[in-house]
Amino acid sequence: MPAVDKLLLEEALQDSPQTRSLLSVFEEDAGTLTDYTNQLLQAMQRVYGAQNEMCLATQQLSKQLLAYEKQNFALGKGDEEVISTLHYFSKVVDELNVLHTGLAKQLADTMVLPIIQFREKDLTEVSTLKDLFGLASSEHDLSMAKYSRLPKKKDNEKLKTEVVKEVAAARRKQHLSSLQYYCALNALQYRKRVAMMQPMLGFAHGQINFFKKGAEMFSQSMDSFLSSVAAMVQSIQVELEAEAEKMRASQQELLSLDESVYTPDFDVAAPQINRNLIQKAGYLNLRNKTGLVTTTWERLYFFTQGGNLMCQPRGAVAGGLIQDLDNCSVMAVDCEDRRYCFQITTPNGKSGIILQAESRKENEEWICAVNNISRQIYLTDNPEAVAIKLNQTALQAVTPITSFARKQENSCPSQNLQSSQMENDKIVPKAAGIIPEVEQLIAPGTPIQFDIVLPATEFLDQNRGSRRANPFGETEDDTFPEAEDSLLQQMFIVRFLGSMAVKTDTTTEVIYEAMRQVLAARAIHNIFRMTESHLMVTSQTLRLIDPQTQVTRANFELTSVTQFAAHQENKRLVGFVVRMPESTGGESLSTYVFESNSEGEKICYAINLGKEIIKAQKDPEALAQLMLSIPLTSDGKYVLLNDQPDDNDGSPSENRGAESEA
């Protein structure tokens, strides 16, 4: 070790300026050492704090590794290997925590404590001795100044003796304090070297001890375990890269699709529509009433489930029931100047919900799907095949049919009513005779009227210059007094499908052909709009009444109805032929086709019963006998038809909400 500079104790008493100058150098060195020691202590305390934080962090890490098993991951399948691996790692971290705790204690004892002791003992001692030396020097200077002012006269010997004693005591005190101060400064030059190296020696020993114990803990078994974990991580990484490559390829394929995928209603001119759907899902806008005249539209996800229409908002776990679709009707509607709106109506005729699709294709497919579900096709063994068959039946009109003889194997008798299905056997079907050709029933190119506002005969009336029907559908008479005297009043909920002029009314085949052409025309031209009405059957007239305004849209004398029949397969389709006089003196024939909520045979039965009442009214005895055979209401005024037996092929839900008595 090289020699160090020191203060000479022999010069402490003389207190020369040279000694004072050297003392200032030692004092400056002590001040610098104090500042550096404080900074070094802060750094060491930070290391010790970090080591303590490592102890707490490893302890928390071990707990979190064990908590993985208790997490209820929604996609936690296949985590058994991960759980067992994390359990082992938790044990390793616990052992490491013990080592970190020991290292923290060793750093506190061998690194932080020595530097604190050096600062509090040695540096504080030097600072205290410096203050004492300064006080002693100040007292010596004062006593010397007092001594220097003594007078020359010898008559004040007593005062002189006292001042001399005071100077001697101050000089002795200064000499003692300077000797102690010089010794402390000289010793500090050695102590600072020890104070700088001893903490770092403790730090190094602590770290070496920590690593030695760590090396002992991470034995050969630990190496093999880490190797297996690394292999498992590598295999997972390989799987991830393979899956990422697949996803990138799939993403590129999906992004390379035509722009029409993102464009709503891109094929509005000729959309490819699937009319055989028995289930459907997608986003629709639901119309909600918020006041008397205000409405809001909400975009929700809708899907069909069996015979139900379900709705599921975003974020919801499951969907909720919106509408029971069995026996419901669906039609396109105009609503608030929005496109592609359709309305679902309940079997009892009450207005249901109004929905809006985003495109023409979606709109028509939803209408087709709801219409197929309302027929309860989903309950059959092969619903897809049944839906295809029903839609193909409507589309068969595209191919001309020259004779009805090809399709008579499954046809029903005239009027589509068998005597075994009726309570009375007075309905005698007309002889079928020879089946006429299609051209003999309906003229080729005959226009079809899809709006009930204009009767089918108006097409002829406009060409003949006769008076038009009221464009709003109201009749000239707001009341029908004859209804009060009618023995029969029965109301059915029906939807008008179409009407067309025909050539003959001698056979019900003209009704079947009109049904076929009307349904085919609707399918070909994508016409789904239907006008719902209440069909009132009395013993005198057939009236179509607006269900909301109660305005009569059309009125037919029962005597002018010459043919009526229900469809052989679709029991809800019904039609009748009306013979009406013309202004030229001749007569015109028109067939009207409807879809009802109940079976069409009930409507046919009501029309037939009304005709029988008209016929029996000419003979009082026959009328009385007829009334005795038919159940009446409690007041004996109207005929009850709900008690009539019906054959609905074992599907009682077909008649739910079908009829209502006037």
XYZ file of C-alpha atoms in Angstrom:
662
model
C 0.000 0.000 0.000
C 1.418 3.425 -0.861
C 1.848 5.949 1.892
C -0.902 8.425 2.427
C -0.793 12.084 3.261
C -1.343 12.997 6.890
C -1.457 15.921 9.242
C 1.529 16.339 11.590
C 0.445 16.331 15.185
C 3.568 18.346 16.276
C 2.316 21.337 14.350
C -1.100 21.300 15.974
C -0.023 23.605 18.825
C 1.673 26.147 16.589
C -1.371 26.233 14.266
C 0.562 27.831 11.432
C -1.052 28.971 8.178
C 0.638 26.102 6.351
C -0.950 23.667 8.768
C -4.306 25.371 8.335
C -3.959 25.138 4.534
C -3.200 21.414 4.699
C -6.141 20.977 7.090
C -8.516 22.522 4.564
C -7.414 19.947 1.999
C -8.238 17.137 4.414
C -11.598 18.723 5.196
C -12.442 19.001 1.503
C -11.556 15.336 1.031
C -13.794 14.370 3.949
C -16.712 16.336 2.477
C -16.329 14.656 -0.919
C -16.153 11.270 0.797
C -19.383 12.017 2.679
C -21.267 12.883 -0.534
C -19.963 9.814 -2.342
C -20.788 7.549 0.607
C -24.393 8.764 0.581
C -24.708 8.037 -3.145
C -23.087 4.615 -2.755
C -25.436 3.765 0.084
C -28.452 4.673 -2.077
C -27.232 2.367 -4.862
C -26.656 -0.501 -2.426
C -30.057 0.035 -0.838
C -31.594 -0.120 -4.318
C -29.879 -3.458 -4.923
C -31.117 -4.721 -1.588
C -34.634 -3.437 -2.345
C -34.590 -5.151 -5.725
C -33.558 -8.388 -4.051
C -36.407 -8.051 -1.560
C -38.798 -7.342 -4.461
C -37.455 -10.465 -6.175
C -38.386 -12.481 -3.094
C -41.929 -11.107 -3.112
C -42.209 -11.474 -6.900
C -41.107 -15.118 -6.900
C -43.533 -15.844 -4.090
C -46.390 -14.246 -6.060
C -45.276 -16.042 -9.229
C -45.479 -19.414 -7.489
C -49.033 -18.696 -6.343
C -50.104 -17.616 -9.831
C -48.664 -20.771 -11.394
C -50.784 -22.870 -9.056
C -53.850 -20.700 -9.763
C -53.855 -21.661 -13.465
C -55.600 -24.933 -12.634
C -58.440 -23.081 -10.895
C -59.164 -20.771 -13.839
C -62.420 -21.593 -15.616
C -61.225 -21.215 -19.191
C -64.003 -21.512 -21.760
C -61.530 -23.200 -24.138
C -59.437 -25.036 -21.556
C -59.462 -28.489 -23.138
C -56.082 -30.205 -23.485
C -54.376 -28.207 -20.697
C -53.449 -31.195 -18.512
C -49.812 -31.135 -19.630
C -49.623 -27.407 -19.071
C -51.110 -27.742 -15.565
C -48.639 -30.462 -14.505
C -45.715 -28.485 -15.942
C -46.748 -25.320 -14.137
C -47.075 -27.252 -10.866
C -43.465 -28.398 -11.209
C -42.323 -24.893 -12.074
C -44.138 -23.618 -8.987
C -42.036 -25.913 -6.802
C -38.875 -24.718 -8.528
C -39.861 -21.086 -8.013
C -40.534 -21.789 -4.314
C -37.013 -23.183 -3.965
C -35.626 -20.175 -5.795
C -37.578 -17.938 -3.449
C -35.774 -19.503 -0.509
C -32.427 -18.759 -2.163
C -33.455 -15.180 -2.962
C -34.568 -14.666 0.628
C -31.201 -15.883 1.904
C -29.361 -13.650 -0.539
C -31.387 -10.634 0.565
C -30.504 -11.259 4.219
C -26.819 -11.687 3.378
C -26.770 -8.451 1.368
C -28.354 -6.614 4.265
C -25.715 -7.887 6.717
C -22.557 -7.779 4.634
C -23.167 -4.971 2.133
C -25.641 -2.395 3.390
C -24.833 -2.543 7.121
C -21.035 -1.838 6.835
C -21.497 1.226 4.681
C -24.164 2.533 7.060
C -21.840 2.010 10.025
C -19.036 3.838 8.211
C -21.258 6.800 7.518
C -22.822 6.973 10.976
C -19.610 6.345 12.950
C -16.564 7.577 11.097
C -17.967 10.356 8.967
C -20.203 11.616 11.741
C -17.196 11.601 14.175
C -15.104 13.699 11.795
C -17.950 16.162 11.383
C -18.385 16.457 15.168
C -14.669 16.958 15.811
C -14.572 19.634 13.144
C -17.270 21.576 14.973
C -15.425 21.253 18.330
C -12.148 22.385 16.736
C -13.849 25.410 15.302
C -15.307 26.390 18.694
C -11.967 25.954 20.441
C -10.228 28.071 17.837
C -12.812 30.823 18.243
C -12.367 30.835 22.068
C -8.579 30.996 21.698
C -8.821 33.951 19.360
C -11.078 35.825 21.797
C -8.807 35.198 24.769
C -5.780 36.327 22.795
C -7.553 39.501 21.769
C -8.376 40.189 25.426
C -4.803 39.519 26.491
C -3.438 41.854 23.862
C -5.451 44.779 25.274
C -3.893 44.617 28.781
C -2.397 48.036 29.919
C 1.313 48.717 30.862
C 0.534 49.856 34.413
C 1.509 47.474 37.159
C -1.347 48.443 39.472
C -3.681 45.914 37.715
C -1.724 42.703 38.324
C -4.771 40.786 39.390
C -6.572 41.332 36.065
C -3.439 40.438 34.175
C -3.100 37.159 36.057
C -6.704 36.202 35.254
C -6.327 36.967 31.531
C -3.147 34.929 31.342
C -4.871 31.941 32.908
C -7.756 32.310 30.444
C -5.383 32.316 27.462
C -3.585 29.236 28.731
C -6.860 27.301 29.162
C -8.121 28.276 25.674
C -4.790 27.341 24.083
C -4.809 23.963 25.869
C -8.405 23.295 24.725
C -7.577 24.204 21.121
C -4.485 21.977 21.199
C -6.543 19.025 22.472
C -9.359 19.432 19.930
C -6.883 19.877 17.093
C -4.988 16.735 18.053
C -8.251 14.712 18.108
C -9.402 16.269 14.831
C -6.056 15.638 13.112
C -6.049 12.022 14.292
C -9.609 11.422 12.989
C -8.744 12.934 9.591
C -5.603 10.876 9.325
C -7.493 7.652 10.268
C -10.252 8.463 7.781
C -7.817 8.021 4.913
C -7.446 4.360 5.874
C -11.040 3.715 6.938
C -12.473 4.965 3.646
C -10.568 2.288 1.750
C -11.928 -0.422 3.998
C -15.428 1.047 3.864
C -15.412 0.995 0.053
C -14.223 -2.608 -0.352
C -15.892 -4.413 2.560
C -19.534 -4.021 1.297
C -18.600 -5.202 -2.168
C -16.826 -8.160 -0.673
C -20.020 -9.095 1.117
C -22.032 -8.600 -2.089
C -19.684 -10.867 -4.037
C -19.751 -13.604 -1.399
C -23.555 -13.445 -1.270
C -23.917 -13.801 -5.022
C -21.412 -16.653 -5.184
C -23.211 -18.476 -2.409
C -26.549 -17.928 -4.205
C -25.249 -19.325 -7.491
C -23.607 -22.302 -5.795
C -26.823 -23.310 -4.106
C -28.709 -22.707 -7.360
C -26.295 -24.970 -9.229
C -26.811 -27.679 -6.631
C -30.580 -27.367 -6.940
C -30.623 -27.480 -10.768
C -29.250 -30.979 -10.992
C -29.304 -33.418 -13.874
C -33.026 -34.165 -13.355
C -33.823 -30.487 -13.680
C -31.879 -30.322 -16.905
C -33.871 -33.208 -18.365
C -37.133 -31.586 -17.269
C -36.197 -28.295 -18.883
C -35.241 -30.141 -22.056
C -38.646 -31.855 -22.224
C -40.444 -28.561 -21.649
C -38.377 -26.900 -24.355
C -39.259 -29.730 -26.756
C -42.957 -29.341 -25.943
C -42.782 -25.581 -26.509
C -41.018 -26.175 -29.800
C -43.719 -28.604 -30.986
C -46.438 -26.111 -30.040
C -44.558 -23.424 -31.940
C -44.434 -25.666 -35.021
C -48.187 -26.280 -34.782
C -48.753 -22.548 -34.403
C -46.732 -21.776 -37.504
C -48.614 -24.417 -39.502
C -51.961 -23.071 -38.309
C -50.869 -19.500 -39.001
C -49.926 -20.504 -42.544
C -53.345 -22.103 -43.036
C -55.066 -18.993 -41.698
C -53.000 -16.759 -43.986
C -53.938 -18.903 -46.982
C -57.588 -18.912 -45.933
C -57.484 -15.155 -45.404
C -56.048 -14.592 -48.859
C -58.676 -16.877 -50.362
C -61.487 -15.065 -48.566
C -60.147 -11.653 -49.524
C -59.862 -12.695 -53.150
C -63.620 -13.143 -53.450
C -65.663 -10.996 -55.757
C -66.667 -7.543 -54.574
C -70.292 -8.672 -54.702
C -69.776 -10.464 -51.371
C -69.545 -7.086 -49.644
C -72.139 -5.296 -51.742
C -75.719 -5.631 -50.490
C -78.339 -6.314 -53.122
C -75.732 -6.618 -55.890
C -77.921 -9.012 -57.920
C -81.171 -7.097 -57.554
C -82.019 -7.651 -61.213
C -81.899 -11.466 -61.164
C -81.118 -12.860 -57.706
C -80.610 -16.600 -57.221
C -83.372 -17.376 -54.734
C -83.738 -20.649 -52.836
C -87.457 -21.151 -52.328
C -87.148 -24.535 -50.590
C -85.746 -23.287 -47.280
C -87.205 -24.701 -44.080
C -84.814 -22.778 -41.860
C -83.189 -19.377 -42.192
C -80.861 -17.157 -40.196
C -79.437 -13.673 -40.617
C -79.648 -10.043 -39.592
C -82.945 -8.184 -40.048
C -84.277 -4.785 -38.998
C -87.168 -5.055 -36.536
C -89.776 -2.308 -36.488
C -90.706 -1.144 -32.973
C -93.408 1.349 -32.065
C -92.186 4.019 -29.661
C -95.313 6.152 -29.642
C -98.590 6.750 -31.378
C -96.942 7.719 -34.655
C -93.214 7.204 -34.040
C -91.265 4.041 -34.740
C -87.693 2.833 -34.489
C -85.812 0.116 -36.331
C -83.377 -2.195 -34.559
C -80.903 -4.470 -36.330
C -81.002 -7.909 -34.690
C -79.997 -11.468 -35.535
C -82.984 -13.690 -36.349
C -83.119 -17.441 -36.895
C -85.793 -20.108 -37.167
C -85.934 -23.046 -34.800
C -88.587 -25.597 -35.621
C -91.803 -23.630 -35.965
C -90.532 -20.590 -34.054
C -88.871 -17.352 -35.094
C -86.089 -16.528 -32.631
C -84.133 -13.341 -32.029
C -80.691 -13.008 -30.445
C -79.158 -9.580 -29.761
C -75.416 -9.151 -29.925
C -73.703 -10.318 -26.773
C -76.638 -12.484 -25.683
C -75.913 -16.111 -24.818
C -79.109 -17.483 -26.343
C -82.026 -16.294 -28.440
C -85.587 -15.571 -27.380
C -88.916 -16.411 -28.974
C -90.336 -13.655 -31.171
C -93.164 -15.343 -33.109
C -94.780 -18.772 -33.440
C -94.804 -19.361 -37.198
C -97.278 -22.264 -37.332
C -100.236 -21.304 -39.544
C -98.946 -17.731 -39.804
C -99.057 -15.769 -43.018
C -96.275 -13.679 -44.498
C -96.409 -11.012 -47.147
C -94.297 -8.195 -48.536
C -95.422 -4.753 -47.348
C -94.586 -1.108 -47.930
C -93.453 0.447 -44.662
C -92.133 3.967 -44.076
C -90.640 4.199 -47.547
C -88.226 1.356 -46.764
C -87.300 -1.394 -49.181
C -87.560 -5.133 -48.689
C -90.050 -5.132 -45.815
C -92.314 -8.055 -45.005
C -94.954 -8.673 -42.360
C -95.744 -11.850 -40.424
C -99.403 -12.113 -39.390
C -100.709 -14.428 -36.664
C -103.313 -17.117 -37.449
C -106.073 -15.075 -35.812
C -105.475 -12.226 -38.254
C -103.768 -9.843 -35.856
C -100.872 -7.862 -37.252
C -97.627 -9.420 -36.178
C -94.142 -8.064 -36.683
C -92.650 -6.107 -39.573
C -89.094 -6.916 -40.605
C -86.721 -5.494 -43.192
C -84.095 -7.477 -45.075
C -80.969 -5.953 -46.569
C -81.499 -7.234 -50.115
C -84.148 -8.511 -52.452
C -82.694 -12.029 -52.292
C -82.777 -12.082 -48.478
C -86.275 -10.619 -48.447
C -87.748 -13.262 -50.745
C -85.874 -16.144 -49.117
C -87.148 -15.096 -45.696
C -90.705 -14.935 -47.062
C -90.334 -18.376 -48.655
C -88.813 -19.858 -45.492
C -91.551 -18.470 -43.214
C -94.223 -19.603 -45.672
C -92.764 -23.141 -45.750
C -92.502 -23.268 -41.950
C -96.063 -21.991 -41.514
C -97.254 -25.069 -43.433
C -95.526 -27.218 -40.779
C -93.326 -28.869 -43.375
C -90.598 -29.190 -40.742
C -92.702 -31.850 -38.966
C -92.540 -34.244 -41.918
C -89.961 -37.013 -42.264
C -88.213 -35.336 -45.184
C -89.006 -31.609 -44.974
C -86.550 -30.617 -47.711
C -88.182 -32.959 -50.218
C -91.678 -31.772 -49.259
C -90.668 -28.126 -49.691
C -89.151 -28.876 -53.103
C -92.278 -30.747 -54.161
C -94.618 -27.944 -53.115
C -92.574 -25.298 -54.901
C -92.184 -27.451 -57.996
C -95.938 -27.877 -58.061
C -96.296 -24.123 -58.384
C -93.561 -23.872 -61.004
C -95.053 -26.613 -63.172
C -97.214 -23.976 -64.803
C -94.216 -22.948 -66.886
C -94.675 -26.141 -68.929
C -97.943 -26.082 -70.937
C -100.432 -28.817 -70.018
C -102.753 -29.828 -72.841
C -105.077 -32.075 -70.898
C -106.194 -32.658 -67.365
C -106.272 -36.392 -68.005
C -102.555 -36.627 -67.057
C -103.138 -35.458 -63.505
C -106.413 -37.085 -62.531
C -104.958 -39.980 -60.582
C -104.926 -38.047 -57.306
C -107.737 -35.575 -58.062
C -110.772 -35.210 -55.794
C -114.442 -35.196 -56.842
C -116.273 -32.063 -57.847
C -116.502 -29.361 -55.166
C -113.638 -31.215 -53.357
C -116.124 -32.356 -50.725
C -116.957 -35.983 -50.085
C -120.262 -36.981 -48.599
C -118.462 -38.841 -45.775
C -116.902 -35.572 -44.622
C -120.174 -33.659 -44.290
C -122.947 -33.918 -41.738
C -125.612 -33.772 -44.390
C -125.441 -35.560 -47.710
C -127.221 -32.977 -49.772
C -124.076 -31.932 -51.680
C -124.274 -33.965 -54.856
C -121.219 -33.497 -57.070
C -121.806 -32.881 -60.693
C -120.805 -35.533 -63.107
C -117.229 -35.091 -64.100
C -117.877 -36.087 -67.681
C -115.129 -35.608 -70.172
C -112.173 -33.602 -68.883
C -111.847 -30.517 -71.101
C -108.590 -29.187 -72.478
C -106.862 -26.225 -70.823
C -107.778 -23.972 -73.732
C -111.446 -24.826 -73.155
C -111.187 -23.675 -69.513
C -109.025 -20.545 -69.672
C -108.033 -18.616 -72.739
C -104.250 -18.511 -73.333
C -102.701 -15.207 -72.268
C -105.532 -14.326 -69.898
C -104.260 -11.639 -67.497
C -104.143 -12.409 -63.781
C -105.241 -9.794 -61.255
C -103.238 -9.858 -57.989
C -104.912 -6.893 -56.316
C -108.333 -7.295 -54.730
C -109.058 -3.579 -55.295
C -109.781 -4.246 -58.941
C -111.968 -7.262 -59.752
C -110.930 -9.556 -62.562
C -113.881 -8.374 -64.658
C -112.562 -4.804 -64.692
C -110.052 -5.832 -67.335
C -113.054 -6.394 -69.565
C -114.992 -3.391 -68.237
C -112.207 -0.970 -69.063
C -112.254 -2.077 -72.686
C -116.037 -1.857 -72.871
C -116.243 1.616 -71.304
C -118.482 0.552 -68.398
C -118.318 2.191 -64.979
C -115.195 1.346 -62.941
C -115.301 -0.089 -59.501
C -114.471 2.228 -56.650
C -110.645 2.415 -56.602
C -110.601 2.306 -52.800
C -112.646 -0.871 -52.627
C -115.628 0.573 -50.732
C -119.070 -0.418 -51.881
C -121.758 2.139 -52.511
C -123.706 0.773 -49.560
C -122.030 1.210 -46.231
C -124.441 -1.242 -44.601
C -125.914 -4.539 -45.572
C -129.359 -4.760 -43.993
C -129.907 -8.171 -45.518
C -127.187 -9.517 -43.187
C -129.464 -8.962 -40.223
C -132.035 -11.356 -41.659
C -129.504 -13.903 -42.835
C -129.731 -17.355 -41.285
C -126.035 -17.962 -41.919
C -123.142 -15.755 -40.944
C -119.663 -17.256 -40.862
C -116.371 -15.373 -41.055
C -113.021 -16.727 -42.279
C -109.582 -15.092 -42.497
C -108.336 -15.298 -46.074
C -105.582 -13.811 -48.233
C -106.306 -12.938 -51.823
C -103.919 -14.683 -54.242
C -105.386 -13.675 -57.597
C -108.284 -13.790 -60.015
C -108.684 -14.300 -63.747
C -111.382 -14.585 -66.353
C -112.380 -18.143 -67.376
C -114.406 -19.654 -70.202
C -116.625 -22.142 -68.381
C -118.106 -22.952 -64.989
C -119.309 -26.475 -65.724
C -116.474 -28.202 -63.882
C -114.281 -27.560 -60.852
C -111.258 -28.260 -63.016
C -111.395 -24.640 -64.070
C -110.750 -23.682 -60.408
C -107.802 -26.090 -60.124
C -106.288 -24.738 -63.335
C -106.764 -21.148 -62.142
C -105.040 -22.039 -58.853
C -102.144 -23.564 -60.752
C -101.695 -20.566 -63.022
C -102.022 -18.012 -60.201
C -99.462 -19.782 -57.971
C -97.116 -20.283 -60.903
C -97.345 -16.634 -61.910
C -96.577 -15.537 -58.339
C -93.560 -17.848 -58.221
C -92.230 -16.800 -61.614
C -92.640 -13.057 -61.013
C -91.558 -13.177 -57.328
C -94.850 -11.772 -56.082
C -95.293 -12.370 -52.356
C -97.606 -9.521 -51.445
C -101.058 -10.719 -50.373
C -104.079 -8.735 -49.240
C -105.634 -10.132 -46.072
C -109.391 -9.879 -45.647
C -112.300 -11.310 -43.686
C -114.533 -13.487 -45.862
C -118.096 -13.234 -44.572
C -120.315 -16.068 -45.824
C -124.032 -15.439 -45.374
C -127.110 -17.095 -46.813
C -127.252 -14.342 -49.420
C -123.758 -12.998 -50.219
C -120.017 -13.471 -50.028
C -118.364 -10.350 -48.678
C -114.654 -9.454 -48.443
C -114.189 -7.039 -45.525
C -111.095 -5.003 -44.652
C -110.093 -6.220 -41.145
C -108.950 -2.762 -40.031
C -111.491 -0.370 -41.508
C -114.389 -2.857 -41.768
C -114.996 -1.514 -45.281
C -116.378 -4.041 -47.752
C -113.859 -4.574 -50.511
C -115.975 -6.862 -52.664
C -119.495 -8.284 -52.577
C -120.756 -11.324 -54.501
C -124.307 -12.554 -54.584
C -124.360 -16.179 -53.500
C -126.586 -17.026 -56.440
C -123.841 -15.806 -58.810
C -121.304 -18.281 -57.370
C -121.543 -21.251 -59.722
C -118.510 -23.344 -58.707
C -116.386 -23.587 -55.579
C -113.693 -26.035 -54.530
C -110.666 -26.500 -52.268
C -107.277 -27.662 -53.506
C -106.734 -31.423 -53.481
C -103.322 -31.291 -51.740
C -102.999 -27.862 -50.129
C -106.120 -27.784 -47.971
C -105.755 -24.066 -47.314
C -106.319 -23.039 -50.942
C -109.916 -22.354 -51.987
C -111.488 -20.792 -55.063
C -114.873 -20.031 -56.553
C -116.297 -19.012 -59.940
C -118.597 -15.989 -60.178
C -120.977 -15.361 -63.076
C -121.645 -11.638 -63.507
C -123.788 -9.796 -66.047
C -122.166 -7.417 -68.525
C -123.362 -4.102 -69.859
C -123.590 -5.636 -73.342
C -126.217 -8.079 -72.151
C -123.948 -11.109 -71.904
C -122.286 -12.694 -68.871
C -118.641 -13.010 -67.778
C -117.007 -15.702 -65.657
C -114.178 -15.002 -63.180
C -112.357 -17.327 -60.788
C -111.105 -15.975 -57.441
C -108.345 -17.828 -55.545
C -107.692 -17.407 -51.799
C -105.490 -18.853 -49.065
C -107.207 -19.349 -45.708
C -105.983 -19.974 -42.188
C -108.423 -22.883 -41.873
C -109.163 -25.644 -44.370
C -110.780 -24.564 -47.575
C -113.329 -27.367 -47.278
C -114.970 -25.498 -44.386
C -115.415 -22.443 -46.589
C -116.857 -24.681 -49.330
C -119.211 -26.216 -46.807
C -120.384 -22.756 -45.682
C -120.991 -21.655 -49.311
C -122.864 -24.881 -50.072
C -124.962 -24.461 -46.916
C -125.833 -20.905 -47.920
C -126.965 -22.141 -51.328
C -129.120 -24.819 -49.682
C -130.705 -22.175 -47.434
C -131.521 -20.051 -50.497
C -133.074 -23.059 -52.184
C -134.994 -24.083 -49.042
C -136.364 -20.556 -48.440
C -138.762 -21.114 -51.356
C -140.397 -23.949 -49.425
C -141.136 -23.168 -45.733
C -141.411 -26.860 -44.844
C -138.041 -27.655 -46.446
C -136.480 -24.671 -44.651
C -137.844 -25.802 -41.302
C -136.543 -29.343 -41.883
C -133.132 -27.923 -42.834
C -132.977 -25.768 -39.718
C -133.795 -28.771 -37.534
C -130.821 -30.683 -38.967
C -128.312 -27.847 -38.410
C -127.117 -26.557 -34.995
C -127.968 -22.915 -34.286
C -126.710 -20.293 -31.842
C -128.365 -19.883 -28.458
C -130.748 -17.249 -29.823
C -131.617 -19.499 -32.778
C -130.620 -16.843 -35.258
C -127.361 -17.989 -36.873
C -126.034 -21.312 -37.988
C -123.152 -22.818 -36.056
C -120.447 -24.362 -38.232
C -117.721 -24.947 -35.661
C -119.324 -28.237 -34.677
C -118.908 -29.622 -38.164
C -116.505 -32.543 -38.232
C -113.458 -32.091 -40.390
C -110.705 -34.301 -41.633
C -107.423 -32.489 -41.339
C -105.074 -35.424 -41.707
C -104.390 -35.517 -37.997
C -103.080 -31.970 -37.798
C -105.356 -30.083 -35.447
C -103.074 -27.079 -35.471
C -104.248 -26.328 -39.022
C -107.520 -24.978 -37.597
C -106.067 -22.903 -34.805
C -107.690 -19.497 -34.878
C -109.249 -20.309 -38.243
C -112.847 -19.185 -37.736
C -114.755 -16.611 -35.765
C -118.518 -16.266 -35.482
C -120.141 -12.991 -36.460
